[in-house]
Short mmCIF file of C-alpha atoms and ligand atoms in Angstrom, two decimals:
data_model
loop_
_atom_site.label_atom_id
_atom_site.label_comp_id
_atom_site.label_asym_id
_atom_site.label_seq_id
_atom_site.Cartn_x
_atom_site.Cartn_y
_atom_site.Cartn_z
CA MET A 30 -78.48 -120.21 -210.00
CA SER A 31 -79.41 -123.90 -209.78
CA CYS A 32 -82.96 -125.04 -209.37
CA PHE A 33 -84.43 -127.29 -206.73
CA GLN A 34 -85.29 -130.53 -208.49
CA VAL A 35 -88.53 -131.94 -207.09
CA ALA A 36 -90.17 -135.26 -207.96
CA ILE A 37 -93.76 -135.75 -206.89
CA VAL A 38 -94.93 -139.35 -207.18
CA GLY A 39 -98.66 -139.32 -207.88
CA SER A 40 -100.49 -136.67 -209.89
CA GLY A 41 -103.78 -136.75 -207.99
CA PRO A 42 -105.18 -133.78 -206.08
CA SER A 43 -102.61 -133.96 -203.25
CA GLY A 44 -99.60 -134.15 -205.57
CA LEU A 45 -101.02 -131.33 -207.70
CA TYR A 46 -101.66 -129.12 -204.66
CA VAL A 47 -98.07 -129.63 -203.46
CA ALA A 48 -96.80 -128.83 -206.96
CA ASP A 49 -98.93 -125.69 -207.08
CA ALA A 50 -97.72 -124.43 -203.70
CA LEU A 51 -94.03 -125.13 -204.40
CA SER A 52 -94.23 -123.52 -207.83
CA ARG A 53 -95.67 -120.37 -206.27
CA LYS A 54 -93.30 -120.13 -203.35
CA LEU A 55 -89.96 -121.40 -204.67
CA PRO A 56 -88.55 -119.03 -207.28
CA GLN A 57 -86.11 -121.61 -208.65
CA VAL A 58 -87.79 -124.99 -208.93
CA ARG A 59 -88.37 -127.76 -211.48
CA ILE A 60 -91.16 -130.16 -210.59
CA ASP A 61 -91.73 -133.55 -212.19
CA LEU A 62 -95.14 -135.06 -211.48
CA ILE A 63 -94.69 -138.77 -212.04
CA ASP A 64 -97.71 -141.05 -212.45
CA GLN A 65 -97.98 -144.73 -213.24
CA LEU A 66 -101.02 -144.02 -215.43
CA PRO A 67 -100.76 -142.19 -218.76
CA THR A 68 -103.30 -139.74 -217.29
CA PRO A 69 -103.09 -137.28 -214.38
CA LEU A 70 -105.71 -136.27 -211.76
CA GLY A 71 -105.73 -139.48 -209.68
CA LEU A 72 -108.93 -139.92 -207.72
CA LEU A 73 -110.60 -137.00 -209.49
CA ARG A 74 -110.62 -139.13 -212.63
CA GLY A 75 -110.74 -142.61 -211.13
CA GLY A 76 -112.61 -142.20 -207.85
CA VAL A 77 -115.05 -139.28 -207.82
CA ALA A 78 -118.51 -140.52 -208.82
CA PRO A 79 -119.23 -140.09 -212.54
CA ASP A 80 -122.57 -138.41 -211.77
CA HIS A 81 -120.88 -135.80 -209.55
CA GLN A 82 -119.66 -133.65 -212.41
CA ALA A 83 -119.62 -130.45 -210.35
CA THR A 84 -116.85 -131.93 -208.15
CA LYS A 85 -114.81 -132.50 -211.30
CA ASN A 86 -114.83 -128.80 -212.21
CA ILE A 87 -111.69 -128.45 -210.10
CA ALA A 88 -109.86 -130.21 -212.95
CA ARG A 89 -109.55 -126.80 -214.66
CA GLN A 90 -107.50 -125.52 -211.75
CA PHE A 91 -105.31 -128.64 -211.88
CA GLU A 92 -104.80 -128.25 -215.63
CA ARG A 93 -103.37 -124.79 -214.93
CA VAL A 94 -100.87 -126.32 -212.51
CA LEU A 95 -99.87 -128.95 -215.07
CA SER A 96 -99.35 -126.21 -217.67
CA LYS A 97 -96.90 -124.16 -215.59
CA ASP A 98 -93.45 -123.77 -217.15
CA CYS A 99 -91.70 -125.24 -214.13
CA VAL A 100 -93.98 -128.32 -213.95
CA ARG A 101 -93.77 -131.44 -216.12
CA PHE A 102 -96.23 -134.34 -216.26
CA ILE A 103 -94.41 -137.65 -216.62
CA GLY A 104 -97.10 -140.28 -217.12
CA ASN A 105 -96.92 -144.04 -217.66
CA VAL A 106 -93.91 -144.32 -215.35
CA THR A 107 -94.08 -146.73 -212.44
CA VAL A 108 -91.85 -146.03 -209.47
CA GLY A 109 -90.60 -149.39 -208.26
CA SER A 110 -90.20 -150.90 -211.74
CA ASP A 111 -89.39 -148.20 -214.34
CA VAL A 112 -87.35 -146.27 -211.79
CA SER A 113 -86.57 -147.25 -208.22
CA TYR A 114 -87.34 -145.19 -205.14
CA SER A 115 -83.65 -145.11 -204.22
CA LYS A 116 -82.78 -143.81 -207.69
CA LEU A 117 -85.37 -141.05 -207.37
CA LYS A 118 -83.86 -140.01 -204.04
CA SER A 119 -80.42 -139.91 -205.56
CA ILE A 120 -81.36 -137.71 -208.53
CA TYR A 121 -83.88 -135.26 -206.99
CA ASP A 122 -83.33 -132.76 -204.18
CA VAL A 123 -86.88 -133.35 -202.89
CA VAL A 124 -89.19 -136.35 -203.37
CA VAL A 125 -92.88 -136.15 -202.40
CA ILE A 126 -94.90 -139.35 -202.16
CA ALA A 127 -98.55 -138.66 -203.00
CA ILE A 128 -99.67 -142.07 -204.23
CA GLY A 129 -103.08 -142.04 -202.55
CA ALA A 130 -104.67 -145.18 -201.17
CA MET A 131 -105.82 -147.39 -203.99
CA THR A 132 -105.91 -150.88 -202.48
CA ASP A 133 -109.02 -152.25 -200.81
CA ARG A 134 -108.93 -153.15 -197.14
CA ARG A 135 -110.13 -156.68 -196.55
CA MET A 136 -113.08 -157.58 -194.34
CA GLY A 137 -111.18 -160.60 -193.00
CA ILE A 138 -114.18 -162.94 -193.01
CA PRO A 139 -114.69 -166.41 -194.53
CA GLY A 140 -116.07 -166.38 -198.07
CA GLU A 141 -114.51 -163.02 -198.92
CA ASP A 142 -112.76 -164.53 -201.95
CA LEU A 143 -115.90 -166.02 -203.51
CA ALA A 144 -116.90 -164.81 -206.96
CA GLY A 145 -119.28 -161.89 -206.71
CA VAL A 146 -117.39 -160.19 -203.84
CA TYR A 147 -115.57 -156.96 -204.70
CA GLY A 148 -113.76 -154.20 -202.89
CA SER A 149 -115.11 -150.71 -203.51
CA GLY A 150 -111.74 -149.58 -204.88
CA SER A 151 -111.90 -152.13 -207.71
CA PHE A 152 -115.61 -151.59 -208.27
CA VAL A 153 -115.35 -147.81 -208.45
CA ALA A 154 -112.25 -148.04 -210.66
CA TRP A 155 -114.22 -150.40 -212.94
CA TYR A 156 -117.15 -148.05 -213.49
CA ASN A 157 -114.79 -145.09 -213.78
CA GLY A 158 -112.88 -146.78 -216.63
CA MET A 159 -109.53 -147.22 -214.89
CA PRO A 160 -107.31 -149.61 -216.89
CA ALA A 161 -106.39 -151.82 -213.90
CA ALA A 162 -110.06 -152.65 -213.28
CA ARG A 163 -111.30 -152.59 -216.88
CA ASP A 164 -111.73 -156.36 -217.02
CA LEU A 165 -113.25 -156.82 -213.56
CA GLU A 166 -116.56 -157.93 -215.14
CA PRO A 167 -118.43 -157.83 -211.83
CA LEU A 168 -121.26 -160.31 -211.36
CA LEU A 169 -124.39 -158.16 -211.21
CA ASP A 170 -126.79 -160.84 -212.32
CA GLY A 171 -128.83 -161.38 -209.18
CA PRO A 172 -131.60 -159.39 -207.54
CA SER A 173 -129.67 -158.58 -204.36
CA VAL A 174 -126.56 -156.43 -203.82
CA VAL A 175 -125.04 -155.83 -200.39
CA ILE A 176 -122.71 -152.91 -199.77
CA VAL A 177 -120.75 -153.16 -196.52
CA GLY A 178 -119.74 -149.81 -195.01
CA ASN A 179 -121.52 -146.61 -194.05
CA GLY A 180 -119.31 -144.01 -195.71
CA ASN A 181 -119.80 -141.83 -198.76
CA VAL A 182 -118.15 -144.39 -201.03
CA ALA A 183 -120.90 -146.85 -200.09
CA LEU A 184 -123.48 -144.16 -200.93
CA ASP A 185 -121.81 -143.47 -204.30
CA ILE A 186 -122.04 -147.14 -205.24
CA ALA A 187 -125.63 -147.54 -204.05
CA ARG A 188 -126.68 -144.42 -205.99
CA LEU A 189 -124.98 -145.54 -209.18
CA LEU A 190 -126.61 -148.97 -208.95
CA GLY A 191 -129.98 -147.36 -208.24
CA LYS A 192 -130.04 -144.71 -210.94
CA THR A 193 -131.83 -145.28 -214.24
CA GLU A 194 -130.05 -144.94 -217.60
CA GLU A 195 -131.78 -141.60 -217.99
CA GLU A 196 -130.50 -140.40 -214.61
CA LEU A 197 -126.98 -141.39 -215.64
CA ALA A 198 -127.21 -139.76 -219.06
CA LYS A 199 -125.18 -136.68 -218.11
CA SER A 200 -122.49 -138.63 -216.26
CA ASP A 201 -119.16 -139.85 -217.59
CA LEU A 202 -119.82 -143.40 -216.45
CA SER A 203 -117.74 -145.57 -218.78
CA SER A 204 -119.76 -147.26 -221.49
CA HIS A 205 -118.78 -150.82 -220.51
CA ALA A 206 -120.21 -150.13 -217.04
CA ARG A 207 -123.23 -148.33 -218.45
CA LEU A 208 -124.17 -151.36 -220.52
CA LYS A 209 -123.67 -153.71 -217.61
CA LEU A 210 -125.67 -151.59 -215.14
CA ALA A 211 -128.50 -151.20 -217.65
CA ALA A 212 -128.78 -155.00 -217.89
CA THR A 213 -129.09 -155.71 -214.16
CA ALA A 214 -132.32 -156.85 -212.53
CA ILE A 215 -131.53 -155.59 -209.03
CA THR A 216 -134.49 -155.37 -206.67
CA ASP A 217 -132.72 -154.97 -203.32
CA ILE A 218 -129.63 -153.04 -202.27
CA TRP A 219 -128.50 -153.34 -198.65
CA LEU A 220 -126.29 -150.71 -197.06
CA VAL A 221 -124.81 -152.39 -194.02
CA GLY A 222 -123.22 -150.46 -191.14
CA ARG A 223 -121.50 -152.20 -188.26
CA ARG A 224 -122.36 -149.19 -186.07
CA GLY A 225 -125.48 -147.04 -185.94
CA PRO A 226 -126.64 -143.86 -187.69
CA LEU A 227 -124.90 -141.72 -185.04
CA ASP A 228 -121.55 -143.09 -186.20
CA SER A 229 -121.99 -143.31 -189.96
CA GLY A 230 -119.61 -141.50 -192.32
CA PHE A 231 -122.49 -140.34 -194.57
CA THR A 232 -122.75 -136.63 -195.22
CA PRO A 233 -126.22 -135.06 -195.56
CA ALA A 234 -125.73 -133.74 -199.11
CA GLU A 235 -124.87 -137.23 -200.35
CA LEU A 236 -127.62 -138.90 -198.30
CA SER A 237 -130.25 -136.45 -199.55
CA GLU A 238 -129.65 -137.52 -203.15
CA PHE A 239 -131.68 -140.67 -202.42
CA ASN A 240 -134.79 -138.53 -201.99
CA ASP A 241 -134.99 -137.96 -205.70
CA LEU A 242 -134.14 -141.23 -207.43
CA ALA A 243 -136.72 -142.37 -209.94
CA ARG A 244 -136.83 -146.08 -209.13
CA VAL A 245 -135.40 -146.35 -205.59
CA ILE A 246 -137.49 -146.78 -202.44
CA THR A 247 -135.51 -146.13 -199.29
CA VAL A 248 -136.25 -148.46 -196.39
CA VAL A 249 -135.15 -147.75 -192.82
CA ASP A 250 -136.26 -149.52 -189.67
CA ARG A 251 -137.36 -146.58 -187.50
CA THR A 252 -136.50 -148.47 -184.34
CA GLN A 253 -132.84 -148.19 -185.42
CA LEU A 254 -133.03 -144.39 -185.42
CA PRO A 255 -132.32 -142.64 -182.11
CA PRO A 256 -134.62 -139.67 -181.39
CA GLN A 257 -131.70 -137.24 -181.47
CA ALA A 258 -127.93 -136.91 -181.44
CA PRO A 259 -126.46 -136.86 -177.92
CA TYR A 260 -125.71 -133.39 -176.53
CA ASP A 261 -122.14 -134.32 -175.62
CA MET A 262 -121.28 -134.79 -179.28
CA PRO A 263 -119.00 -132.07 -180.74
CA GLU A 264 -121.26 -129.34 -182.14
CA GLU A 265 -120.26 -129.62 -185.81
CA ARG A 266 -120.63 -133.41 -185.80
CA ARG A 267 -123.93 -133.11 -183.92
CA ARG A 268 -125.39 -130.81 -186.60
CA LEU A 269 -124.36 -133.25 -189.32
CA VAL A 270 -125.81 -136.24 -187.46
CA GLU A 271 -129.10 -134.41 -186.82
CA LYS A 272 -129.40 -133.73 -190.55
CA ASN A 273 -128.67 -137.37 -191.34
CA LEU A 274 -131.27 -138.52 -188.80
CA GLY A 275 -133.85 -136.19 -190.32
CA LEU A 276 -133.18 -137.57 -193.78
CA LEU A 277 -133.28 -141.17 -192.56
CA ARG A 278 -136.60 -140.54 -190.79
CA GLY A 279 -137.99 -139.20 -194.05
CA PHE A 280 -136.70 -142.30 -195.86
CA SER A 281 -138.46 -144.62 -193.45
CA VAL A 282 -141.89 -143.28 -194.47
CA GLY A 283 -141.73 -144.43 -198.08
CA SER A 284 -145.05 -146.29 -198.54
CA GLU A 285 -146.28 -143.88 -201.21
CA GLN A 286 -143.30 -144.95 -203.31
CA ALA A 287 -144.64 -148.45 -203.87
CA GLU A 288 -144.37 -148.29 -207.66
CA LYS A 289 -140.59 -148.07 -207.46
CA THR A 290 -138.64 -151.22 -208.34
CA ILE A 291 -135.46 -151.09 -206.20
CA ARG A 292 -135.55 -151.17 -202.41
CA LEU A 293 -132.53 -149.58 -200.73
CA HIS A 294 -132.33 -150.93 -197.18
CA PHE A 295 -130.32 -149.05 -194.55
CA LEU A 296 -129.28 -151.73 -192.09
CA PHE A 297 -127.46 -150.52 -188.99
CA ASN A 298 -125.70 -152.32 -186.13
CA ALA A 299 -124.88 -155.38 -188.18
CA ALA A 300 -121.33 -156.66 -188.78
CA PRO A 301 -120.50 -159.05 -191.63
CA VAL A 302 -119.42 -162.48 -190.36
CA GLU A 303 -119.32 -164.77 -193.42
CA VAL A 304 -120.12 -164.69 -197.12
CA LEU A 305 -122.08 -167.83 -197.96
CA GLY A 306 -122.29 -169.62 -201.30
CA GLU A 307 -120.86 -172.69 -203.04
CA THR A 308 -118.91 -171.21 -205.91
CA ARG A 309 -120.10 -167.63 -205.65
CA ALA A 310 -121.67 -165.27 -203.14
CA ARG A 311 -125.35 -165.91 -202.45
CA ARG A 312 -125.95 -164.83 -198.86
CA LEU A 313 -124.27 -162.77 -196.18
CA LYS A 314 -124.27 -163.82 -192.55
CA LEU A 315 -124.34 -160.87 -190.17
CA GLU A 316 -124.12 -160.47 -186.42
CA LYS A 317 -126.07 -157.79 -184.58
CA THR A 318 -123.91 -155.32 -182.70
CA ARG A 319 -124.33 -152.76 -179.97
CA VAL A 320 -122.14 -149.71 -179.76
CA GLU A 321 -120.31 -148.92 -176.54
CA ASN A 322 -117.87 -146.00 -176.30
CA GLY A 323 -117.91 -145.77 -180.06
CA VAL A 324 -116.96 -149.42 -180.58
CA ALA A 325 -119.20 -152.03 -182.24
CA LEU A 326 -119.50 -155.03 -179.93
CA MET A 327 -120.81 -158.37 -181.20
CA THR A 328 -123.95 -159.67 -179.51
CA GLY A 329 -123.89 -163.28 -180.73
CA ASP A 330 -127.24 -162.77 -182.46
CA THR A 331 -126.81 -163.68 -186.15
CA PHE A 332 -129.04 -163.52 -189.23
CA GLU A 333 -128.65 -163.75 -193.00
CA ILE A 334 -129.60 -161.64 -196.02
CA CYS A 335 -129.41 -162.41 -199.75
CA ALA A 336 -126.19 -161.22 -201.36
CA ASP A 337 -125.76 -162.19 -205.02
CA THR A 338 -123.14 -159.45 -205.19
CA LEU A 339 -121.24 -158.03 -202.23
CA ILE A 340 -119.19 -154.85 -202.36
CA SER A 341 -117.12 -153.96 -199.32
CA ALA A 342 -116.73 -150.20 -199.01
CA ILE A 343 -114.71 -150.28 -195.81
CA GLY A 344 -111.74 -148.10 -196.70
CA TYR A 345 -108.41 -148.33 -198.48
CA ARG A 346 -104.68 -148.76 -197.97
CA SER A 347 -101.74 -147.45 -199.94
CA ALA A 348 -99.60 -149.74 -202.08
CA PRO A 349 -95.93 -149.10 -201.29
CA PHE A 350 -93.00 -149.57 -203.64
CA PRO A 351 -89.76 -151.28 -202.51
CA GLY A 352 -87.71 -149.22 -200.07
CA LEU A 353 -90.52 -146.85 -199.03
CA PRO A 354 -90.86 -146.68 -195.23
CA PHE A 355 -94.32 -148.19 -194.80
CA ASP A 356 -96.62 -148.94 -191.88
CA ASP A 357 -98.16 -152.21 -192.96
CA GLN A 358 -100.68 -152.21 -190.14
CA ARG A 359 -102.21 -148.85 -191.05
CA GLY A 360 -101.47 -149.06 -194.78
CA ILE A 361 -99.80 -145.63 -194.90
CA VAL A 362 -96.31 -144.22 -195.49
CA ILE A 363 -94.40 -143.87 -192.21
CA ASN A 364 -94.06 -140.16 -191.57
CA VAL A 365 -93.94 -137.48 -188.93
CA GLN A 366 -96.38 -134.77 -190.05
CA GLY A 367 -95.36 -135.39 -193.65
CA ARG A 368 -91.60 -135.90 -193.22
CA VAL A 369 -90.52 -139.43 -194.26
CA GLU A 370 -86.72 -139.29 -194.41
CA PRO A 371 -84.25 -136.55 -195.33
CA GLY A 372 -85.47 -134.97 -198.56
CA VAL A 373 -88.56 -137.19 -198.71
CA TYR A 374 -92.11 -136.11 -197.80
CA THR A 375 -95.60 -137.47 -198.14
CA ALA A 376 -99.01 -135.88 -198.64
CA GLY A 377 -102.66 -136.89 -198.91
CA TRP A 378 -104.30 -140.23 -198.24
CA CYS A 379 -100.98 -142.17 -198.22
CA LYS A 380 -99.85 -139.87 -195.40
CA ARG A 381 -103.02 -139.64 -193.27
CA GLY A 382 -105.10 -142.61 -194.33
CA PRO A 383 -108.13 -142.55 -196.64
CA GLN A 384 -110.17 -139.80 -195.01
CA GLY A 385 -111.42 -136.49 -196.27
CA VAL A 386 -112.49 -134.82 -199.47
CA ILE A 387 -110.48 -132.83 -202.02
CA PRO A 388 -110.43 -129.58 -199.98
CA THR A 389 -109.14 -131.58 -196.96
CA ASN A 390 -106.27 -132.78 -199.10
CA ARG A 391 -105.58 -129.22 -200.22
CA THR A 392 -105.10 -128.10 -196.64
CA ASP A 393 -102.93 -131.13 -195.95
CA ALA A 394 -100.82 -130.63 -199.08
CA LEU A 395 -100.26 -126.94 -198.34
CA GLY A 396 -98.99 -127.91 -194.89
CA VAL A 397 -96.53 -130.37 -196.44
CA ALA A 398 -95.35 -127.75 -198.95
CA ASP A 399 -94.68 -125.41 -195.99
CA LEU A 400 -92.60 -128.12 -194.29
CA ILE A 401 -90.53 -128.54 -197.44
CA LEU A 402 -89.98 -124.78 -197.67
CA GLU A 403 -88.99 -124.69 -194.01
CA ASP A 404 -86.44 -127.50 -194.47
CA ILE A 405 -85.09 -125.89 -197.61
CA SER A 406 -84.58 -122.56 -195.89
CA GLU A 407 -82.85 -124.22 -192.94
CA SER A 408 -80.61 -126.85 -194.40
CA MET A 409 -81.01 -127.75 -198.06
CA SER A 410 -79.34 -126.53 -201.18
CA PRO A 411 -80.06 -127.54 -204.77
CA GLY A 412 -77.61 -129.39 -206.92
CA LYS A 413 -78.99 -132.69 -208.13
CA ALA A 414 -79.52 -133.55 -211.79
CA GLY A 415 -83.28 -134.14 -211.49
CA GLY A 416 -85.40 -134.44 -214.62
CA VAL A 417 -82.48 -134.59 -217.06
CA GLU A 418 -81.23 -137.75 -215.40
CA LEU A 419 -84.74 -139.24 -215.15
CA ASP A 420 -85.32 -138.61 -218.88
CA ARG A 421 -82.01 -140.29 -219.72
CA LEU A 422 -82.81 -143.29 -217.58
CA LEU A 423 -86.35 -143.75 -218.92
CA ALA A 424 -85.14 -143.41 -222.52
CA GLU A 425 -82.42 -146.00 -221.86
CA ARG A 426 -85.09 -148.35 -220.48
CA GLY A 427 -87.44 -147.78 -223.40
CA VAL A 428 -90.30 -146.42 -221.25
CA ARG A 429 -93.07 -144.73 -223.30
CA VAL A 430 -93.54 -141.57 -221.29
CA VAL A 431 -96.76 -139.57 -221.71
CA ASP A 432 -96.13 -135.86 -221.29
CA LEU A 433 -98.55 -132.94 -220.92
CA ALA A 434 -99.09 -132.72 -224.69
CA GLY A 435 -99.93 -136.44 -224.73
CA TRP A 436 -102.44 -136.03 -221.88
CA GLN A 437 -104.00 -133.05 -223.62
CA LYS A 438 -104.56 -135.16 -226.74
CA ILE A 439 -106.21 -137.85 -224.62
CA ASN A 440 -108.36 -135.24 -222.91
CA VAL A 441 -109.54 -133.67 -226.17
CA ALA A 442 -110.24 -137.07 -227.75
CA GLU A 443 -112.23 -138.28 -224.74
CA ILE A 444 -114.34 -135.12 -224.61
CA ALA A 445 -115.04 -135.45 -228.35
CA ARG A 446 -116.10 -139.09 -227.91
CA GLY A 447 -118.41 -138.09 -225.08
CA ALA A 448 -119.94 -135.25 -227.10
CA ALA A 449 -121.17 -137.79 -229.64
CA THR A 450 -123.64 -139.04 -227.00
CA ALA A 451 -124.07 -135.70 -225.15
CA ARG A 452 -121.86 -136.84 -222.26
CA PRO A 453 -119.00 -134.94 -220.62
CA ARG A 454 -116.47 -137.53 -221.84
CA GLU A 455 -116.02 -141.14 -222.83
CA LYS A 456 -112.76 -142.38 -221.35
CA PHE A 457 -110.23 -144.62 -223.02
CA THR A 458 -110.01 -147.51 -220.63
CA ARG A 459 -106.93 -149.43 -221.71
CA VAL A 460 -103.31 -148.36 -221.37
CA ALA A 461 -102.54 -149.34 -224.98
CA GLU A 462 -105.38 -147.10 -226.23
CA LEU A 463 -104.27 -144.20 -224.04
CA LEU A 464 -100.68 -144.50 -225.29
CA GLU A 465 -101.85 -144.63 -228.88
CA VAL A 466 -104.00 -141.51 -228.51
CA ALA A 467 -101.25 -139.68 -226.63
CA ALA A 468 -98.86 -140.40 -229.49
CA SER A 469 -101.23 -139.69 -232.38
CA GLY A 470 -103.85 -137.26 -231.20
CA THR A 471 -106.74 -139.29 -232.55
CA GLY A 472 -108.71 -142.19 -231.11
CA PRO A 473 -107.45 -145.70 -231.79
CA GLY A 474 -108.83 -147.10 -235.00
CA GLU A 475 -110.40 -143.77 -235.93
P1 NAP B 501 -115.37 -144.07 -194.52
O1 NAP B 501 -116.19 -142.85 -194.50
O2 NAP B 501 -114.26 -144.21 -193.53
O3 NAP B 501 -116.37 -145.31 -194.36
C1 NAP B 501 -115.89 -146.61 -194.19
C2 NAP B 501 -116.99 -147.44 -193.59
O4 NAP B 501 -116.54 -148.79 -193.52
C3 NAP B 501 -117.36 -147.03 -192.17
O5 NAP B 501 -118.76 -147.09 -192.04
C4 NAP B 501 -116.68 -148.13 -191.32
O6 NAP B 501 -117.33 -148.39 -190.11
C5 NAP B 501 -116.85 -149.31 -192.23
N1 NAP B 501 -115.95 -150.40 -191.91
C6 NAP B 501 -114.60 -150.35 -191.78
N2 NAP B 501 -114.13 -151.59 -191.51
C7 NAP B 501 -115.20 -152.42 -191.47
C8 NAP B 501 -115.35 -153.80 -191.24
N3 NAP B 501 -114.31 -154.59 -191.02
N4 NAP B 501 -116.60 -154.32 -191.29
C9 NAP B 501 -117.68 -153.52 -191.50
N5 NAP B 501 -117.60 -152.21 -191.74
C10 NAP B 501 -116.36 -151.66 -191.72
O7 NAP B 501 -114.65 -144.29 -195.92
P2 NAP B 501 -115.13 -144.23 -197.45
O8 NAP B 501 -116.57 -144.34 -197.61
O9 NAP B 501 -114.22 -145.20 -198.12
O10 NAP B 501 -114.70 -142.75 -197.87
C11 NAP B 501 -113.34 -142.30 -197.79
C12 NAP B 501 -113.31 -140.79 -197.69
O11 NAP B 501 -113.70 -140.22 -198.95
C13 NAP B 501 -114.28 -140.25 -196.65
O12 NAP B 501 -113.69 -139.17 -195.99
C14 NAP B 501 -115.46 -139.81 -197.49
O13 NAP B 501 -116.25 -138.81 -196.90
C15 NAP B 501 -114.77 -139.32 -198.75
N6 NAP B 501 -115.71 -139.37 -199.89
C16 NAP B 501 -116.47 -138.27 -200.11
C17 NAP B 501 -117.40 -138.29 -201.12
C18 NAP B 501 -118.24 -137.06 -201.35
O14 NAP B 501 -118.01 -136.05 -200.69
N7 NAP B 501 -119.21 -137.12 -202.24
C19 NAP B 501 -117.58 -139.42 -201.91
C20 NAP B 501 -116.80 -140.54 -201.64
C21 NAP B 501 -115.86 -140.49 -200.62
P3 NAP B 501 -116.75 -147.78 -188.75
O15 NAP B 501 -117.10 -146.32 -188.80
O16 NAP B 501 -117.47 -148.54 -187.69
O17 NAP B 501 -115.27 -148.01 -188.76
#
């Protein structure tokens, strides 16, 4: 009996959850998880904060998926250059696009391209040792850093900048970033939200971490905090907002923390208007806003704050490859509940937009796997060549594929490097290094 040949593009949490579900529910299936990086795990490796090691425990579950007999990891293969999207469609019965959302949205304001301005995607990828951002070399030489956005990514960045070397000791922050962060002389971090605390994307667990940081004083203007969340807010959201307000009220006390050296300012109802500076960012011009029906309206009242470095944490878009039906406005794959075109599906952030945590993507991915199973039972039959044809094509093109064994060598080598300094891992941060380790099993130059 022939097998269904499935290609999943993207080996992050969403792709892995789809692979897991299909491998459990389809008795005859071969699944190729294709990733442009030599390493799997997507945002779990490149996005989750390096000091949130508990979140990364889920990697064990994903390793079990990767190790299934019917699943192959095919790393270091870029769809769009090493193999085209149309070719994938022609050789696999089912193609699932789970490429995440890795490109920064732009603020669309003058001065955004000055040196010292970074998108959170690049900045996070830099400190997490992702090869594409390895050489970002962010300017962190001034006393003032502004982070635009009031979501959990903004909190991650503020926390990482605020923590001491000692507080980061048990993280897997890449060493190039560790050295750079240790050398900064930051005194002020601004977290700027264009709406108010009732509308922020912060979650209480993440916000509460600022209670305990050794050198960070939290500063909140109490007049920006409403006495309570409105009663017409949905109950679950209302509970979350009340917790956030309680935490923010506690932050605004703060005077007994005077010995601390970094002030973290929560600045609400302020929208960025222009980054100012001659050759590099120095100041940020903001306009006060008022929120009506959930929308931030400009008031015409502007002011400036120092911004030697500016990081915009305002969300992401997906990066399509040629031929993929793509909604350029929203930055997502065009789909109807996960269906893209016959035999093609999408899951995760590239399907819904960059919202939600890993469990949200699990639910989403399981739904997409159910759609695939439904379509298979109604109208599809296996018969395409699948992985055999992909292997032939990649060999013909001289692509250095990293398989599961290669990833496992990288994993072991990184954990061993980390153990030398009592850290969970020290990542290899360049593709050439990763390929060398995958091929040899030992670290480059070791
Ligand atoms: P987010 O929660 O959507 O936050 C984006 C922020 O950017 C919002 O405050 C948004 O304001 C603001 N923004 C958007 N466009 C803007 C503009 N032009 N000017 C000024 N501000 C602008 O997204 P995120 O922080 O990137 O996080 C993505 C997802 O990952 C979220 O679901 C988040 O919870 C999750 N995540 C979770 C964790 C964790 O659990 N530890 C860590 C990181 C990320 P408006 O609301 O006004 O649009």
